[in-house]
Amino acid sequence: MLPESSINTDLISKCEPLMDEIFARCHANSPNFGVRSDCFKDSLRKTAQKYLASALPDQPNLEELQNFLSQVLADDLFLAVGCANGSELAWWEFDQQHRSYLERVARHLAKTEIDAQDVIDTVYVELYGTRVVDGERVSKFATYSGRGSLRGWLRTVIWHSLVDLHRTSHDEVSLDEMTETVGEGSAHAAFAESPRGGESEMLEHISKERYRKATLYGLEKAFANLDDHEKLLLLYYHVDNLKLREIARLVENESSPLRDWLQRKSATREKEPASRVHESTIMRWLEKCYAKVLQNFRSELQTGHKLKSEEIDICLSLATEDLAGASLYRNLMTT
Amino acid sequence: MENKRTIDSQDAQIKRLLDSFLPVRSSVNGSELSGDTHLDEDSLAAFVEGNLNQRQSQPLVKHLTNCSFCRHITAELIKLDYVFAQVEETRSLNYANETEPTKASEVLSGLLSRIFGDSASAVFAHNEAETGEEKDSAKPEPPEENQK
């Protein structure tokens, strides 16, 4: 999905000595995988193209490229290249190192033992590769870049495989329908109810409607004006129901970009960049986002809808009253 | 003071509003990607492990805010990673508890045998299998230091 652009080839060729060094190290660790230098270096180049080119138009400099290559999990990549090439010894090593993990993940995710076994078999077939392009077998391993760990990648492959398995057994069911419980049906009716009674009720209904629409507009704008990492944090917490401790785990790696973004002005970070991120820290980050949403919300309604401060308070109160049914937003957003 | 309390209560209101607004917004707009494809497994895994720097992850984060499909996968992977980390932690704790006494007894055994000679190690359970003959024939060697 990352943008297709490329890094200057001269720059990459300046990294040849480093790539040779990485290859030599991996080869010394696993001399029997039959991985050729050109093949391995080609994978390193592809990895660099994939992740560094996405940051274009700013071309990375030599130092950045060298740092990047040094951070590649070279032994994992070496094993993957060996397996992709069909080396029996590489496969044996992969099986020894990762099979039990792969099975544990599949059993944890799948509902039944049969599903788990199905997925394990499917993943193995995919990893080996049954598709032939231009006379060559295409192994799934060829898509592994070494940027993350081989285990992390395997976990994702298993997850995808389970989704595919579920889809084939539940035709026409989208992932969203499959994984998220979206309250449909009766909830729709709540907000659209017709006004009853006389003229004053009608007027009250119309003004309430106006405030509700303004609220939705304000919320949408306030959210849209957040930075992407702030949006993601809120979505993880409110939509995907990640717990604070799970989000803390996501940013545990001290070089995590999310952690960098959210913690960039923290005094703690300056003193101890590797300090652990606690649940309370995540809560503080969330609170900062709420404050920013509130600020954006008020300013959007003041400028966009020309509402006075008291009217904005009415919007907030009305919306809070309507919280009993999420139908308010669904109804307004789909009309 | 009063003003601060109002702001706090409005923050709480916004939190509750987002709690109902975001899931609906996500289900209405979430998977609508104009000509964009989903993230591949390699990018998803690298992101979840926090192995990408800001520049490399910027396009991914942008994608995740617009694509509930990919975001949901990352959320599931994060949950899975957390569960497995807990299991590993428990395992290593159990392992440490199981191995600790053995290690301690080995250390003590080694220490005592250096002080009193090998026969003293017979008090430890792991040496019970030794035969009577072996015990009788085992002659304590003086510690190296004493030989000098």
Short mmCIF file of C-alpha atoms in Angstrom, two decimals:
data_model
loop_
_atom_site.label_atom_id
_atom_site.label_comp_id
_atom_site.label_asym_id
_atom_site.label_seq_id
_atom_site.Cartn_x
_atom_site.Cartn_y
_atom_site.Cartn_z
CA MET A 1 0.00 0.00 0.00
CA LEU A 2 2.98 2.28 0.61
CA PRO A 3 3.62 4.83 -2.14
CA GLU A 4 5.58 3.54 -5.09
CA SER A 5 8.65 5.69 -5.46
CA SER A 6 12.29 4.81 -5.37
CA ILE A 7 15.48 5.70 -3.65
CA ASN A 8 18.38 6.95 -5.69
CA THR A 9 20.31 3.89 -6.95
CA ASP A 10 23.67 5.64 -6.41
CA LEU A 11 22.81 5.99 -2.77
CA ILE A 12 21.98 2.31 -2.50
CA SER A 13 25.17 1.29 -4.23
CA LYS A 14 27.13 3.25 -1.62
CA CYS A 15 25.73 0.83 0.92
CA GLU A 16 27.07 -2.26 -0.86
CA PRO A 17 29.94 -2.75 1.63
CA LEU A 18 27.48 -2.65 4.53
CA MET A 19 25.18 -5.13 2.79
CA ASP A 20 28.16 -7.44 2.16
CA GLU A 21 29.01 -7.21 5.82
CA ILE A 22 25.45 -8.08 6.88
CA PHE A 23 25.41 -11.00 4.46
CA ALA A 24 28.75 -12.30 5.75
CA ARG A 25 27.47 -12.21 9.32
CA CYS A 26 24.26 -14.06 8.46
CA HIS A 27 26.11 -16.56 6.30
CA ALA A 28 28.51 -17.29 9.13
CA ASN A 29 25.53 -17.97 11.42
CA SER A 30 23.72 -20.19 8.91
CA PRO A 31 26.14 -21.38 6.23
CA ASN A 32 23.94 -24.24 5.07
CA PHE A 33 20.86 -22.33 3.93
CA GLY A 34 22.28 -21.94 0.44
CA VAL A 35 21.41 -18.23 0.29
CA ARG A 36 23.42 -16.40 -2.34
CA SER A 37 24.80 -12.95 -1.65
CA ASP A 38 23.05 -11.30 -4.63
CA CYS A 39 19.71 -12.80 -3.64
CA PHE A 40 19.98 -11.62 -0.03
CA LYS A 41 21.20 -8.16 -0.99
CA ASP A 42 18.34 -7.87 -3.41
CA SER A 43 15.93 -8.47 -0.51
CA LEU A 44 17.70 -5.79 1.53
CA ARG A 45 17.35 -3.34 -1.37
CA LYS A 46 13.66 -4.13 -1.70
CA THR A 47 13.15 -3.55 2.03
CA ALA A 48 14.88 -0.19 1.85
CA GLN A 49 12.87 0.79 -1.22
CA LYS A 50 9.64 -0.21 0.44
CA TYR A 51 10.04 1.64 3.72
CA LEU A 52 12.36 4.51 2.96
CA ALA A 53 10.83 5.40 -0.37
CA SER A 54 7.50 5.88 1.38
CA ALA A 55 9.01 8.89 3.09
CA LEU A 56 9.70 10.60 -0.24
CA PRO A 57 9.83 13.32 -1.62
CA ASP A 58 12.56 13.75 0.98
CA GLN A 59 15.33 11.42 -0.18
CA PRO A 60 17.00 9.68 2.74
CA ASN A 61 20.66 10.50 3.17
CA LEU A 62 23.42 7.91 3.30
CA GLU A 63 23.49 7.80 7.08
CA GLU A 64 19.76 7.24 7.28
CA LEU A 65 19.94 4.44 4.75
CA GLN A 66 22.85 2.80 6.58
CA ASN A 67 21.03 3.04 9.90
CA PHE A 68 17.96 1.57 8.31
CA LEU A 69 19.88 -1.39 6.86
CA SER A 70 21.59 -2.01 10.19
CA GLN A 71 18.19 -2.22 11.87
CA VAL A 72 16.86 -4.89 9.51
CA LEU A 73 16.40 -8.18 11.35
CA ALA A 74 18.94 -9.76 9.08
CA ASP A 75 18.97 -13.30 10.50
CA ASP A 76 15.19 -13.53 10.22
CA LEU A 77 15.38 -12.21 6.67
CA PHE A 78 18.18 -14.64 5.84
CA LEU A 79 16.07 -17.54 7.06
CA ALA A 80 13.07 -16.29 5.09
CA VAL A 81 15.14 -15.97 1.91
CA GLY A 82 16.46 -19.51 2.45
CA CYS A 83 12.92 -20.84 2.87
CA ALA A 84 11.65 -18.87 -0.13
CA ASN A 85 14.38 -20.48 -2.20
CA GLY A 86 13.29 -23.89 -0.98
CA SER A 87 16.36 -24.77 1.08
CA GLU A 88 15.60 -27.91 3.03
CA LEU A 89 17.86 -26.89 5.89
CA ALA A 90 16.28 -23.45 6.11
CA TRP A 91 12.86 -25.09 6.28
CA TRP A 92 14.05 -27.46 8.97
CA GLU A 93 15.35 -24.51 10.98
CA PHE A 94 12.12 -22.59 10.45
CA ASP A 95 10.10 -25.57 11.62
CA GLN A 96 12.25 -25.96 14.71
CA GLN A 97 12.14 -22.30 15.63
CA HIS A 98 8.64 -21.29 14.71
CA ARG A 99 6.24 -24.17 14.22
CA SER A 100 5.16 -24.47 17.83
CA TYR A 101 4.65 -20.70 18.03
CA LEU A 102 2.65 -20.74 14.82
CA GLU A 103 0.46 -23.52 16.22
CA ARG A 104 -0.06 -21.70 19.51
CA VAL A 105 -1.15 -18.52 17.73
CA ALA A 106 -3.50 -20.43 15.43
CA ARG A 107 -5.07 -22.28 18.36
CA HIS A 108 -5.44 -19.08 20.31
CA LEU A 109 -7.19 -17.31 17.46
CA ALA A 110 -9.29 -20.07 15.95
CA LYS A 111 -12.57 -21.13 17.46
CA THR A 112 -12.09 -24.82 16.90
CA GLU A 113 -9.19 -27.24 16.67
CA ILE A 114 -10.26 -28.06 13.12
CA ASP A 115 -10.09 -24.38 12.12
CA ALA A 116 -6.70 -24.06 13.77
CA GLN A 117 -5.38 -27.08 11.92
CA ASP A 118 -6.85 -25.79 8.66
CA VAL A 119 -5.12 -22.49 9.13
CA ILE A 120 -1.79 -24.06 10.01
CA ASP A 121 -1.95 -26.20 6.87
CA THR A 122 -2.99 -23.25 4.72
CA VAL A 123 -0.22 -21.06 6.07
CA TYR A 124 2.39 -23.75 5.42
CA VAL A 125 1.15 -24.16 1.86
CA GLU A 126 1.25 -20.38 1.36
CA LEU A 127 4.70 -20.14 2.86
CA TYR A 128 6.01 -22.79 0.54
CA GLY A 129 4.11 -21.34 -2.39
CA THR A 130 2.04 -23.19 -4.94
CA ARG A 131 1.64 -20.34 -7.41
CA VAL A 132 4.12 -20.31 -10.27
CA VAL A 133 4.98 -17.04 -12.01
CA ASP A 134 7.36 -17.03 -15.00
CA GLY A 135 8.33 -20.58 -14.22
CA GLU A 136 9.22 -19.77 -10.62
CA ARG A 137 7.38 -20.79 -7.49
CA VAL A 138 6.24 -17.77 -5.49
CA SER A 139 6.68 -18.26 -1.78
CA LYS A 140 4.91 -16.07 0.76
CA PHE A 141 8.29 -15.68 2.44
CA ALA A 142 9.28 -13.38 -0.42
CA THR A 143 6.96 -10.73 1.02
CA TYR A 144 8.76 -10.64 4.37
CA SER A 145 11.10 -7.66 4.59
CA GLY A 146 12.92 -8.12 7.88
CA ARG A 147 11.64 -4.80 9.18
CA GLY A 148 9.59 -6.53 11.87
CA SER A 149 10.33 -9.91 13.44
CA LEU A 150 9.57 -13.09 11.53
CA ARG A 151 7.24 -14.12 14.38
CA GLY A 152 5.31 -10.86 14.24
CA TRP A 153 4.93 -11.32 10.51
CA LEU A 154 3.80 -14.93 10.93
CA ARG A 155 1.19 -13.83 13.43
CA THR A 156 -0.22 -11.43 10.85
CA VAL A 157 -0.19 -14.07 8.13
CA ILE A 158 -2.13 -16.41 10.42
CA TRP A 159 -4.63 -13.70 11.24
CA HIS A 160 -5.26 -12.99 7.57
CA SER A 161 -5.55 -16.65 6.83
CA LEU A 162 -8.19 -17.03 9.55
CA VAL A 163 -10.16 -14.12 8.14
CA ASP A 164 -10.04 -15.75 4.69
CA LEU A 165 -11.16 -19.04 6.18
CA HIS A 166 -14.06 -17.32 7.89
CA ARG A 167 -15.03 -15.49 4.72
CA THR A 168 -15.15 -18.64 2.63
CA SER A 169 -17.44 -20.23 5.17
CA HIS A 170 -19.63 -17.10 5.51
CA ASP A 171 -20.17 -15.84 1.98
CA GLU A 172 -20.75 -12.13 1.47
CA VAL A 173 -19.93 -11.21 5.04
CA SER A 174 -17.63 -8.21 5.28
CA LEU A 175 -14.91 -8.05 7.87
CA ASP A 176 -16.64 -5.19 9.58
CA GLU A 177 -19.82 -7.17 9.91
CA MET A 178 -17.85 -10.17 11.04
CA THR A 179 -15.77 -8.48 13.68
CA GLU A 180 -17.72 -5.55 14.91
CA THR A 181 -21.11 -5.48 16.52
CA VAL A 182 -22.94 -2.62 15.00
CA GLY A 183 -26.35 -1.94 16.48
CA GLU A 184 -28.71 -1.86 13.54
CA GLY A 185 -32.47 -1.84 13.27
CA SER A 186 -34.53 -0.42 16.06
CA ALA A 187 -31.86 2.07 17.06
CA HIS A 188 -32.40 3.96 13.82
CA ALA A 189 -35.86 5.03 14.82
CA ALA A 190 -35.00 6.85 18.02
CA PHE A 191 -33.69 10.09 16.64
CA ALA A 192 -36.08 10.37 13.72
CA GLU A 193 -39.20 10.37 15.80
CA SER A 194 -41.86 12.86 14.66
CA PRO A 195 -42.73 15.77 16.89
CA ARG A 196 -45.95 15.42 18.77
CA GLY A 197 -48.14 18.12 20.24
CA GLY A 198 -48.63 21.79 19.37
CA GLU A 199 -46.64 24.63 17.86
CA SER A 200 -44.27 25.15 20.79
CA GLU A 201 -43.24 21.47 20.69
CA MET A 202 -42.71 21.78 16.96
CA LEU A 203 -40.45 24.80 17.47
CA GLU A 204 -38.57 23.04 20.24
CA HIS A 205 -38.09 20.04 17.99
CA ILE A 206 -36.77 22.21 15.15
CA SER A 207 -34.30 24.04 17.36
CA LYS A 208 -33.15 20.78 18.94
CA GLU A 209 -32.66 19.38 15.46
CA ARG A 210 -30.55 22.39 14.54
CA TYR A 211 -28.34 21.99 17.59
CA ARG A 212 -27.98 18.28 17.00
CA LYS A 213 -26.83 18.82 13.44
CA ALA A 214 -24.42 21.47 14.65
CA THR A 215 -23.09 19.06 17.26
CA LEU A 216 -22.42 16.41 14.68
CA TYR A 217 -20.75 18.94 12.41
CA GLY A 218 -18.64 20.18 15.30
CA LEU A 219 -17.60 16.70 16.36
CA GLU A 220 -16.73 15.67 12.84
CA LYS A 221 -14.64 18.78 12.25
CA ALA A 222 -13.03 18.62 15.69
CA PHE A 223 -11.97 15.03 15.09
CA ALA A 224 -10.83 15.70 11.52
CA ASN A 225 -8.56 18.51 12.75
CA LEU A 226 -6.61 16.23 15.07
CA ASP A 227 -3.22 14.89 14.04
CA ASP A 228 -3.27 11.38 12.62
CA HIS A 229 -1.60 9.81 15.66
CA GLU A 230 -4.17 11.43 17.96
CA LYS A 231 -7.00 10.12 15.80
CA LEU A 232 -5.49 6.65 15.87
CA LEU A 233 -5.17 6.70 19.65
CA LEU A 234 -8.84 7.68 20.03
CA LEU A 235 -9.97 5.10 17.47
CA TYR A 236 -8.02 2.31 19.15
CA TYR A 237 -9.56 3.20 22.49
CA HIS A 238 -13.14 4.00 21.51
CA VAL A 239 -13.73 1.88 18.41
CA ASP A 240 -11.41 -1.10 18.64
CA ASN A 241 -11.75 -1.24 22.43
CA LEU A 242 -8.06 -1.59 23.13
CA LYS A 243 -7.38 -1.41 26.83
CA LEU A 244 -4.92 1.12 28.22
CA ARG A 245 -2.43 -1.65 29.00
CA GLU A 246 -2.68 -2.95 25.44
CA ILE A 247 -2.00 0.50 24.02
CA ALA A 248 0.90 0.77 26.46
CA ARG A 249 2.25 -2.47 25.01
CA LEU A 250 2.01 -1.01 21.49
CA VAL A 251 4.25 1.89 22.47
CA GLU A 252 6.56 -0.17 24.66
CA ASN A 253 9.31 -0.14 22.07
CA GLU A 254 11.21 3.04 22.89
CA SER A 255 11.56 3.89 19.20
CA SER A 256 7.81 3.56 18.61
CA PRO A 257 6.70 6.50 16.45
CA LEU A 258 3.39 6.79 18.28
CA ARG A 259 5.28 7.16 21.53
CA ASP A 260 7.53 9.75 19.92
CA TRP A 261 4.62 11.79 18.71
CA LEU A 262 2.52 11.65 21.81
CA GLN A 263 5.31 12.04 24.28
CA ARG A 264 7.43 14.52 22.39
CA LYS A 265 7.01 17.39 24.83
CA SER A 266 7.28 15.33 27.96
CA ALA A 267 10.00 16.17 30.47
CA THR A 268 10.14 12.50 31.48
CA ARG A 269 11.01 11.50 27.98
CA GLU A 270 13.86 13.96 27.83
CA LYS A 271 15.27 12.63 31.08
CA GLU A 272 14.59 8.94 30.47
CA PRO A 273 13.81 8.17 26.82
CA ALA A 274 13.56 4.44 27.51
CA SER A 275 11.22 4.79 30.51
CA ARG A 276 8.26 2.44 30.62
CA VAL A 277 4.91 3.75 29.43
CA HIS A 278 2.27 3.13 32.09
CA GLU A 279 -1.48 2.94 31.69
CA SER A 280 -1.77 6.29 33.46
CA THR A 281 0.42 7.82 30.76
CA ILE A 282 -1.91 6.54 28.05
CA MET A 283 -4.84 7.98 30.00
CA ARG A 284 -3.06 11.34 30.10
CA TRP A 285 -2.50 11.20 26.34
CA LEU A 286 -6.18 10.46 25.85
CA GLU A 287 -7.15 13.34 28.13
CA LYS A 288 -5.00 15.67 26.07
CA CYS A 289 -6.84 14.50 22.97
CA TYR A 290 -10.24 15.08 24.63
CA ALA A 291 -9.19 18.59 25.58
CA LYS A 292 -8.08 19.24 22.01
CA VAL A 293 -11.34 17.85 20.59
CA LEU A 294 -13.32 20.06 22.96
CA GLN A 295 -11.30 23.10 21.96
CA ASN A 296 -11.71 22.31 18.24
CA PHE A 297 -15.40 21.59 18.76
CA ARG A 298 -16.07 24.96 20.39
CA SER A 299 -14.07 26.86 17.85
CA GLU A 300 -15.75 25.09 14.90
CA LEU A 301 -19.21 25.86 16.23
CA GLN A 302 -18.27 29.46 16.95
CA THR A 303 -16.82 30.08 13.51
CA GLY A 304 -18.70 27.61 11.31
CA HIS A 305 -22.17 27.80 12.88
CA LYS A 306 -21.84 31.21 14.51
CA LEU A 307 -23.04 29.78 17.81
CA LYS A 308 -22.57 31.60 21.09
CA SER A 309 -20.82 29.95 23.99
CA GLU A 310 -24.14 29.24 25.76
CA GLU A 311 -25.52 27.63 22.61
CA ILE A 312 -22.46 25.39 22.39
CA ASP A 313 -23.15 24.32 25.97
CA ILE A 314 -26.71 23.45 24.86
CA CYS A 315 -25.28 21.36 22.01
CA LEU A 316 -23.10 19.44 24.45
CA SER A 317 -25.97 18.88 26.88
CA LEU A 318 -28.36 17.79 24.14
CA ALA A 319 -25.84 15.40 22.70
CA THR A 320 -25.18 13.96 26.13
CA GLU A 321 -28.94 13.43 26.61
CA ASP A 322 -29.03 11.63 23.27
CA LEU A 323 -26.28 9.25 24.27
CA ALA A 324 -28.82 6.61 25.20
CA GLY A 325 -28.88 5.64 21.54
CA ALA A 326 -25.97 5.91 19.14
CA SER A 327 -28.71 6.30 16.55
CA LEU A 328 -28.28 10.09 16.61
CA TYR A 329 -24.99 9.94 14.80
CA ARG A 330 -25.84 7.05 12.56
CA ASN A 331 -29.03 8.73 11.42
CA LEU A 332 -27.50 12.12 10.82
CA MET A 333 -24.41 10.76 9.14
CA THR A 334 -26.30 8.65 6.68
CA THR A 335 -28.76 11.40 5.71
CA MET B 1 -11.96 26.79 40.46
CA GLU B 2 -15.56 26.71 39.20
CA ASN B 3 -14.33 27.35 35.68
CA LYS B 4 -11.89 24.44 35.92
CA ARG B 5 -14.68 22.13 37.08
CA THR B 6 -16.83 23.13 34.08
CA ILE B 7 -13.99 22.37 31.70
CA ASP B 8 -13.40 18.98 33.36
CA SER B 9 -17.06 18.12 33.07
CA GLN B 10 -17.07 19.16 29.41
CA ASP B 11 -13.99 17.00 28.79
CA ALA B 12 -15.95 14.12 30.28
CA GLN B 13 -18.90 14.97 28.04
CA ILE B 14 -16.67 14.98 24.98
CA LYS B 15 -15.24 11.63 26.04
CA ARG B 16 -18.73 10.15 26.26
CA LEU B 17 -19.72 11.73 22.96
CA LEU B 18 -16.68 10.28 21.22
CA ASP B 19 -17.49 6.92 22.73
CA SER B 20 -20.73 6.83 20.78
CA PHE B 21 -19.76 9.01 17.83
CA LEU B 22 -16.53 7.28 16.77
CA PRO B 23 -17.85 3.70 16.42
CA VAL B 24 -20.72 4.93 14.25
CA ARG B 25 -18.45 7.20 12.22
CA SER B 26 -16.09 4.31 11.73
CA SER B 27 -18.80 1.91 10.60
CA VAL B 28 -20.21 4.46 8.17
CA ASN B 29 -16.92 5.73 6.69
CA GLY B 30 -14.43 3.17 7.92
CA SER B 31 -13.79 0.97 4.93
CA GLU B 32 -14.39 3.52 2.20
CA LEU B 33 -11.02 3.85 0.59
CA SER B 34 -10.89 5.56 -2.74
CA GLY B 35 -8.67 3.37 -4.89
CA ASP B 36 -6.45 2.56 -1.94
CA THR B 37 -5.49 -1.00 -1.09
CA HIS B 38 -5.04 -2.49 2.34
CA LEU B 39 -1.75 -2.69 4.17
CA ASP B 40 0.28 -5.84 3.60
CA GLU B 41 1.19 -8.24 6.38
CA ASP B 42 4.78 -7.08 6.49
CA SER B 43 3.85 -3.44 7.10
CA LEU B 44 1.18 -4.37 9.65
CA ALA B 45 3.60 -6.53 11.61
CA ALA B 46 6.40 -3.96 11.52
CA PHE B 47 4.00 -1.25 12.71
CA VAL B 48 2.59 -3.31 15.57
CA GLU B 49 6.10 -4.12 16.76
CA GLY B 50 6.98 -0.41 16.73
CA ASN B 51 9.86 -1.00 14.33
CA LEU B 52 9.14 1.88 11.99
CA ASN B 53 10.29 5.41 12.64
CA GLN B 54 8.07 8.46 12.28
CA ARG B 55 8.77 9.01 8.61
CA GLN B 56 8.21 5.39 7.72
CA SER B 57 5.05 5.01 9.74
CA GLN B 58 3.37 8.28 8.81
CA PRO B 59 1.61 6.87 5.71
CA LEU B 60 0.58 3.79 7.68
CA VAL B 61 -0.91 5.80 10.54
CA LYS B 62 -2.82 7.91 8.03
CA HIS B 63 -4.14 4.76 6.39
CA LEU B 64 -5.14 3.24 9.73
CA THR B 65 -7.19 6.28 10.68
CA ASN B 66 -9.24 5.85 7.49
CA CYS B 67 -9.40 2.10 7.14
CA SER B 68 -11.24 0.20 9.84
CA PHE B 69 -10.30 -3.10 8.19
CA CYS B 70 -6.55 -2.64 8.66
CA ARG B 71 -6.92 -0.88 11.98
CA HIS B 72 -8.98 -3.72 13.32
CA ILE B 73 -6.28 -6.18 12.30
CA THR B 74 -3.61 -4.14 14.08
CA ALA B 75 -5.83 -3.92 17.17
CA GLU B 76 -6.28 -7.70 17.17
CA LEU B 77 -2.54 -8.20 16.73
CA ILE B 78 -1.84 -5.85 19.63
CA LYS B 79 -4.26 -7.81 21.83
CA LEU B 80 -2.64 -11.06 20.76
CA ASP B 81 0.83 -9.70 21.41
CA TYR B 82 -0.27 -8.64 24.88
CA VAL B 83 -1.77 -12.04 25.70
CA PHE B 84 1.31 -13.89 24.49
CA ALA B 85 3.61 -11.56 26.40
CA GLN B 86 1.65 -12.37 29.56
CA VAL B 87 1.88 -16.10 28.88
CA GLU B 88 5.64 -15.84 28.29
CA GLU B 89 6.05 -13.87 31.50
CA THR B 90 4.15 -16.49 33.49
CA ARG B 91 6.17 -19.25 31.89
CA SER B 92 9.48 -17.65 32.67
CA LEU B 93 8.35 -17.04 36.24
CA ASN B 94 7.33 -20.67 36.63
CA TYR B 95 10.58 -21.75 35.08
CA ALA B 96 12.51 -19.56 37.46
CA ASN B 97 10.58 -20.98 40.44
CA GLU B 98 11.22 -24.54 39.30
CA THR B 99 14.88 -24.07 38.62
CA GLU B 100 15.78 -21.86 41.53
CA PRO B 101 15.98 -24.58 44.23
CA THR B 102 18.10 -26.79 42.01
CA LYS B 103 20.47 -24.00 41.28
CA ALA B 104 20.65 -23.04 44.93
CA SER B 105 21.29 -26.60 46.02
CA GLU B 106 23.99 -26.97 43.39
CA VAL B 107 25.71 -23.84 44.55
CA LEU B 108 25.52 -24.88 48.20
CA SER B 109 26.63 -28.37 47.35
CA GLY B 110 29.63 -27.05 45.50
CA LEU B 111 30.49 -24.71 48.34
CA LEU B 112 30.25 -27.41 51.02
CA SER B 113 32.25 -29.89 49.02
CA ARG B 114 35.01 -27.33 48.69
CA ILE B 115 35.01 -26.80 52.43
CA PHE B 116 34.40 -30.33 53.74
CA GLY B 117 35.11 -32.52 50.77
CA ASP B 118 32.75 -34.47 48.48
CA SER B 119 31.13 -36.67 51.17
CA ALA B 120 29.25 -33.66 52.55
CA SER B 121 27.25 -33.35 49.35
CA ALA B 122 25.44 -36.58 50.24
CA VAL B 123 23.00 -34.56 52.34
CA PHE B 124 21.38 -33.21 49.15
CA ALA B 125 18.57 -35.19 47.59
CA HIS B 126 20.00 -35.06 44.09
CA ASN B 127 22.98 -37.17 45.19
CA GLU B 128 20.91 -39.97 46.75
CA ALA B 129 21.22 -42.17 43.71
CA GLU B 130 24.88 -42.78 44.38
CA THR B 131 25.75 -46.35 45.32
CA GLY B 132 27.29 -47.32 48.62
CA GLU B 133 30.45 -48.50 46.88
CA GLU B 134 30.94 -45.20 45.18
CA LYS B 135 30.47 -43.37 48.45
CA ASP B 136 33.00 -45.58 50.17
CA SER B 137 35.54 -45.31 47.43
CA ALA B 138 35.19 -41.55 47.11
CA LYS B 139 38.13 -40.01 48.82
CA PRO B 140 37.91 -36.32 49.46
CA GLU B 141 40.45 -34.26 47.57
CA PRO B 142 41.87 -31.28 49.30
CA PRO B 143 40.79 -27.93 47.91
CA GLU B 144 43.21 -26.50 45.35
CA GLU B 145 44.13 -23.59 47.56
CA ASN B 146 45.39 -26.03 50.34
CA GLN B 147 47.66 -27.83 47.91
CA LYS B 148 49.64 -24.72 47.15
#
